[in-house]
Short mmCIF file of C-alpha atoms in Angstrom, two decimals:
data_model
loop_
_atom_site.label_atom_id
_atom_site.label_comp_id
_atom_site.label_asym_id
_atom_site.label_seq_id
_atom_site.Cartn_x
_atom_site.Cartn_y
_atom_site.Cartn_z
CA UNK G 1 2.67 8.88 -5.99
CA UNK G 2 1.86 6.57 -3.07
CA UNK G 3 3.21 7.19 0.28
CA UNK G 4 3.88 3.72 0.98
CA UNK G 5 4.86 1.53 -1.88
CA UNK G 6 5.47 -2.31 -1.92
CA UNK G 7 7.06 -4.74 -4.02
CA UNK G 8 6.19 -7.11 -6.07
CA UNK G 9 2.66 -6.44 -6.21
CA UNK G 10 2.35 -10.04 -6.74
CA UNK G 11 4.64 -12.78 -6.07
CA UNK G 12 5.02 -16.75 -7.11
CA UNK G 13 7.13 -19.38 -5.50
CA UNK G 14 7.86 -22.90 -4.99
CA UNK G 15 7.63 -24.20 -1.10
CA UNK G 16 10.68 -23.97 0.33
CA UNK G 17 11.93 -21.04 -1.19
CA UNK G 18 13.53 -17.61 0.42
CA UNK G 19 10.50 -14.83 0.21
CA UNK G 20 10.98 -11.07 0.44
CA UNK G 21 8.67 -8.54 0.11
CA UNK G 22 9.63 -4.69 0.11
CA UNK G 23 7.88 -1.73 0.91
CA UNK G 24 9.11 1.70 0.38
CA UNK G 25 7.91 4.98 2.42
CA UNK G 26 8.19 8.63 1.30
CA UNK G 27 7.35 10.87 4.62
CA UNK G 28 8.55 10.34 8.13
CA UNK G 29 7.49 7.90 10.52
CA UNK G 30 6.88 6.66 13.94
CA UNK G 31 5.42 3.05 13.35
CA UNK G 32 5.28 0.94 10.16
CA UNK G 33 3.13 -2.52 10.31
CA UNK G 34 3.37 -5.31 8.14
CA UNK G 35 -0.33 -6.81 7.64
CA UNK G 36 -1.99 -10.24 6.94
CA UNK G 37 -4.49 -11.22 4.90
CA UNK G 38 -5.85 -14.59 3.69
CA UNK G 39 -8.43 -14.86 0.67
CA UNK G 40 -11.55 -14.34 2.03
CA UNK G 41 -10.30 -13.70 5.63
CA UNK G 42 -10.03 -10.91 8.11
CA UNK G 43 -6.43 -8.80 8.51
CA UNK G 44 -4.02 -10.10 11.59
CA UNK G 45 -1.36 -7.45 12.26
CA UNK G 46 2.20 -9.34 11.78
CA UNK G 47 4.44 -7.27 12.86
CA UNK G 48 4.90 -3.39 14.19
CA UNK G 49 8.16 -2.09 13.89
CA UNK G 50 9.99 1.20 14.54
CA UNK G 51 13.39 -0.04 14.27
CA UNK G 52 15.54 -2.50 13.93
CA UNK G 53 14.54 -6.26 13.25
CA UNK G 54 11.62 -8.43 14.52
CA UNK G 55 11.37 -12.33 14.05
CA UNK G 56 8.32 -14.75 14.56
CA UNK G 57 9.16 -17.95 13.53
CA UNK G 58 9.44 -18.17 9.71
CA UNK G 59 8.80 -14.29 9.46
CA UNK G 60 11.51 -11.80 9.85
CA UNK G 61 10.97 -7.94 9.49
CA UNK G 62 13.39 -5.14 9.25
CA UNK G 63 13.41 -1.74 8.81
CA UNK G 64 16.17 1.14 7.60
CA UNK G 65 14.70 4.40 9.48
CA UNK G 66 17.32 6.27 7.01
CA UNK G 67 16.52 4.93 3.82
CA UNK G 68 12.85 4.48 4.05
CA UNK G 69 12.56 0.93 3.53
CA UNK G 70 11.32 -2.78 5.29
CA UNK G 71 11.46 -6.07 4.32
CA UNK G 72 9.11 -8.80 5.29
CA UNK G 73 10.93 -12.13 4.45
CA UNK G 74 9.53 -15.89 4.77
CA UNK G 75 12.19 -18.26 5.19
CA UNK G 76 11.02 -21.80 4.15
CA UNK G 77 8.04 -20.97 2.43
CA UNK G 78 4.87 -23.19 2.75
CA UNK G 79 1.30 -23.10 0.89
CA UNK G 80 -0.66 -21.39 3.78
CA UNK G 81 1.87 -18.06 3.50
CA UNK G 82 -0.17 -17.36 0.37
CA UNK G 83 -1.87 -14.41 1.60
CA UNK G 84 -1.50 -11.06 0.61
CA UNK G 85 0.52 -9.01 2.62
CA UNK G 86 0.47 -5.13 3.30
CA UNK G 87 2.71 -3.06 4.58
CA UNK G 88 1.41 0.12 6.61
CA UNK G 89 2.87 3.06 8.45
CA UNK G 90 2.10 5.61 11.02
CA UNK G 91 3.01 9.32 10.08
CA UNK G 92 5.43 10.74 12.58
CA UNK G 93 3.14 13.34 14.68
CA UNK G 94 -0.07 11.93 12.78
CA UNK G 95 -2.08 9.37 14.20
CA UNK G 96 -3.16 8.64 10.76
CA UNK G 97 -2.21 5.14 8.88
CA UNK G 98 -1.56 4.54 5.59
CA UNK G 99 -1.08 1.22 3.47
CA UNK G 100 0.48 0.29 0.68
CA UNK G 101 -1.59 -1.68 -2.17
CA UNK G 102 -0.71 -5.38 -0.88
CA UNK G 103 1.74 -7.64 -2.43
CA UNK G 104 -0.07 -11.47 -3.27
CA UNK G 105 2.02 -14.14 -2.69
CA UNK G 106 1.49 -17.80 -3.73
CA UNK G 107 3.29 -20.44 -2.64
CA UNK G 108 3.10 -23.74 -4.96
CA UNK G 109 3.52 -27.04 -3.18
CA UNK H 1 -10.44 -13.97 24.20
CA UNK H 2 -9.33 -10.76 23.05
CA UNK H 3 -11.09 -9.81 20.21
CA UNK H 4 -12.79 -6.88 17.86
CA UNK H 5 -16.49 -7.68 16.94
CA UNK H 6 -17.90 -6.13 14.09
CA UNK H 7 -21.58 -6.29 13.07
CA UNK H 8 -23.44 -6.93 10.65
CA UNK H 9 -20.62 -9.23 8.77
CA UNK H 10 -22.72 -9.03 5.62
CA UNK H 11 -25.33 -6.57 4.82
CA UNK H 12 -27.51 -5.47 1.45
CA UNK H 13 -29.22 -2.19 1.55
CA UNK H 14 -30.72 0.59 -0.81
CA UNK H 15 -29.76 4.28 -1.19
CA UNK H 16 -30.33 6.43 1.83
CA UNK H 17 -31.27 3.78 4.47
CA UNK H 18 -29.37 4.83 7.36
CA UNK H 19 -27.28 1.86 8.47
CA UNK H 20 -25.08 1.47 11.56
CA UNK H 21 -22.14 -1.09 11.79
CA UNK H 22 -21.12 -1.37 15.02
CA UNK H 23 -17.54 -2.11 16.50
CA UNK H 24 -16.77 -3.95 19.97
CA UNK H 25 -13.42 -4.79 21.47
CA UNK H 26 -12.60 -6.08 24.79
CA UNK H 27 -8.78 -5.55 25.40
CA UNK H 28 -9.47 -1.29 26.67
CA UNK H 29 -7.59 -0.39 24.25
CA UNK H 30 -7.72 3.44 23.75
CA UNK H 31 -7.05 4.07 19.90
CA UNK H 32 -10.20 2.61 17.50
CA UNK H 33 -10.32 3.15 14.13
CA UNK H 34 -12.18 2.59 10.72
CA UNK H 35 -10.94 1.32 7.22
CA UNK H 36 -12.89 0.50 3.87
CA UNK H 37 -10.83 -2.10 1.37
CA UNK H 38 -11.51 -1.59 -2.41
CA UNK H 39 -9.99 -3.82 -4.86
CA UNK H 40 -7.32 -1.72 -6.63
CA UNK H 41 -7.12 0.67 -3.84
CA UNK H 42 -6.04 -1.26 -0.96
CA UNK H 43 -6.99 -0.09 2.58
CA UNK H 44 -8.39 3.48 3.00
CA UNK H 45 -8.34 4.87 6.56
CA UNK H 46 -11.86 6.33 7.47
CA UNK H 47 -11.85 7.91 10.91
CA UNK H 48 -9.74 6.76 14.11
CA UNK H 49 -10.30 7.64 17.68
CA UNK H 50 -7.78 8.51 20.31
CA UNK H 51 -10.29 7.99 23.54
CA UNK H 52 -13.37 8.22 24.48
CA UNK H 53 -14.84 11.27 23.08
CA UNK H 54 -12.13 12.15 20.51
CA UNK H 55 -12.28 11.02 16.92
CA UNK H 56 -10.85 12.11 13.76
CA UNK H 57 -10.83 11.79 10.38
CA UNK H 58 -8.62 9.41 8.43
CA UNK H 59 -8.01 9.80 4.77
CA UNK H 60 -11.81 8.77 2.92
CA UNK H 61 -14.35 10.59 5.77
CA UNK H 62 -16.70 11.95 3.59
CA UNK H 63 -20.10 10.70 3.49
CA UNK H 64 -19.42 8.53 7.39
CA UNK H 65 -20.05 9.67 10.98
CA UNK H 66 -18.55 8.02 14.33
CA UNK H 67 -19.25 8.46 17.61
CA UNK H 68 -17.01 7.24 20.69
CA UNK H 69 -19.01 7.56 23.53
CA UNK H 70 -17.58 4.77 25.47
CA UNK H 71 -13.76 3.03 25.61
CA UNK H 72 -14.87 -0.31 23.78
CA UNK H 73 -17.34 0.54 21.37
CA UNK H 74 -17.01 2.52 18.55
CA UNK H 75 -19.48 2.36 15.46
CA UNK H 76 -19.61 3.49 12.05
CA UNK H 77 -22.60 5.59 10.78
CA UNK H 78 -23.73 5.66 7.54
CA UNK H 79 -26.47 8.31 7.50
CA UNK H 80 -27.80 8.12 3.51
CA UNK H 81 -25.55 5.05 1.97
CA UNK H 82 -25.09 5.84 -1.65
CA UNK H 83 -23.87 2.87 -3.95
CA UNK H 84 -19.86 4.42 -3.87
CA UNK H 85 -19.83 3.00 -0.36
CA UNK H 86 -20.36 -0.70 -1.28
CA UNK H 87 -16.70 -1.66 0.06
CA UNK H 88 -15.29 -4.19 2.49
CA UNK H 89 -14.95 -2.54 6.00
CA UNK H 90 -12.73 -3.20 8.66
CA UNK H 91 -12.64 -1.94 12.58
CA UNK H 92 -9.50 -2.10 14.51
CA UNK H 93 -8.24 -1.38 17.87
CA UNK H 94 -4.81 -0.94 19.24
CA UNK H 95 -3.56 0.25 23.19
CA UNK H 96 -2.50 3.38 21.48
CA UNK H 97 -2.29 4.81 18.04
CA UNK H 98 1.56 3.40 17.50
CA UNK H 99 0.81 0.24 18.46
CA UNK H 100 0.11 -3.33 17.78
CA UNK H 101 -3.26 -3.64 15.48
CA UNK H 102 -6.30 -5.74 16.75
CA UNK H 103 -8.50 -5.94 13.42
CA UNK H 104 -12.71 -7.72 12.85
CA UNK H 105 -13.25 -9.86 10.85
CA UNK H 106 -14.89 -7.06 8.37
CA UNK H 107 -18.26 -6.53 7.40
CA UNK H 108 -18.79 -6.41 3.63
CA UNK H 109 -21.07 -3.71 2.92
CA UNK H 110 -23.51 -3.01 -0.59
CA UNK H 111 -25.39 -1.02 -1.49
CA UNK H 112 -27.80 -0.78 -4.32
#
């Protein structure tokens, strides 16, 4: 089993709608990242988190420390969020990362 | 601008050509680190480094070297490529190893 797991692995919308992607961590942690990537492109780090919530404009993370758990949600969706987004965490007292498998998202106009 | 450079962004090669791909970044940023991306298996930490002189392996080492000899540059050695490590790899940087991640924009890697 994965040490980070995310959900859905892949993900279709209209624009416009309410997005939320879920990951799911089985060890303890001191960071957990939520990743960027468009088709073809490079990675851009969205958010690092270690508690709490974190909004950027559409984007709003959050993270349960006690249950293990962040959500990425997109609040009115648009075409260029179709990416595919990973989750990632650092290992408390490791300076190792480790990612989850990606969810793809596509966002219809 | 602050940015990670990674080079070659494309390269071909045969079995046991020793390649290098080097790794730049420009924000002196302490923690570097390597990842290869494999469809199906996502991102795969290969080694990170800490500072200058300390590195460490990440999760798929076997088969790369590093070096970190100085704060911004920090390359990835492949000393006999074999045709498993045809991937996608990625560099990134970050001011220390819990925080905010400064990825290139990858260098896609085959070998025949």
């Amino acid at each position: 089993k994965n040490e980070v797991e995310q959900s859905p692995q892949n993900l279709t919308a209209q624009e416009g709608e309410f997005i939320t992607i879920n990951c799911s961590y089985s060890v303890g942690i001191s960071a957990l990242h939520w990743l960027q990537q468009h088709p073809g492109g490079g990675i851009v780090s969205l958010f690092m988190l270690s508690s709490g919530k974190k909004k950027h404009g559409r984007l709003i993370a959050t993270i349960n420390i006690q249950e293990k758990h962040s959500s990425l949600h997109i609040t009115a969706s648009h075409p260029r969020d179709s990416a595919v987004y990973i989750c990632a965490v650092t290992v408390g007292g490791n300076e190792k990362l480790t990612f989850g498998t990606g969810t793809r998202l596509t966002i219809i106009p | 601008e602050a940015q990670v450079t990674q080079n070659p962004r494309y390269l071909i090669t045969v079995t046991g050509k020793k390649l290098t791909v080097t790794c730049s970044q420009n924000m002196n940023h302490e923690y570097m680190s390597w990842y290869r991306q494999d469809p199906g298996l996502g991102l795969r930490q290969i080694y990170y480094s800490m500072n200058v002189e300390v590195t460490d392996k990440g999760d798929v080492p076997e088969g790369y070297k590093v070096s970190r000899k100085e704060k911004r540059n920090f390359p990835l050695i492949l000393e006999s490529p074999s045709p498993n490590q045809t991937s996608l790899y990625f560099c990134a940087s970050s001011l220390n190893w819990a925080g905010e991640l400064f990825f290139g924009e990858g260098s896609r890697l085959t070998v025949l």
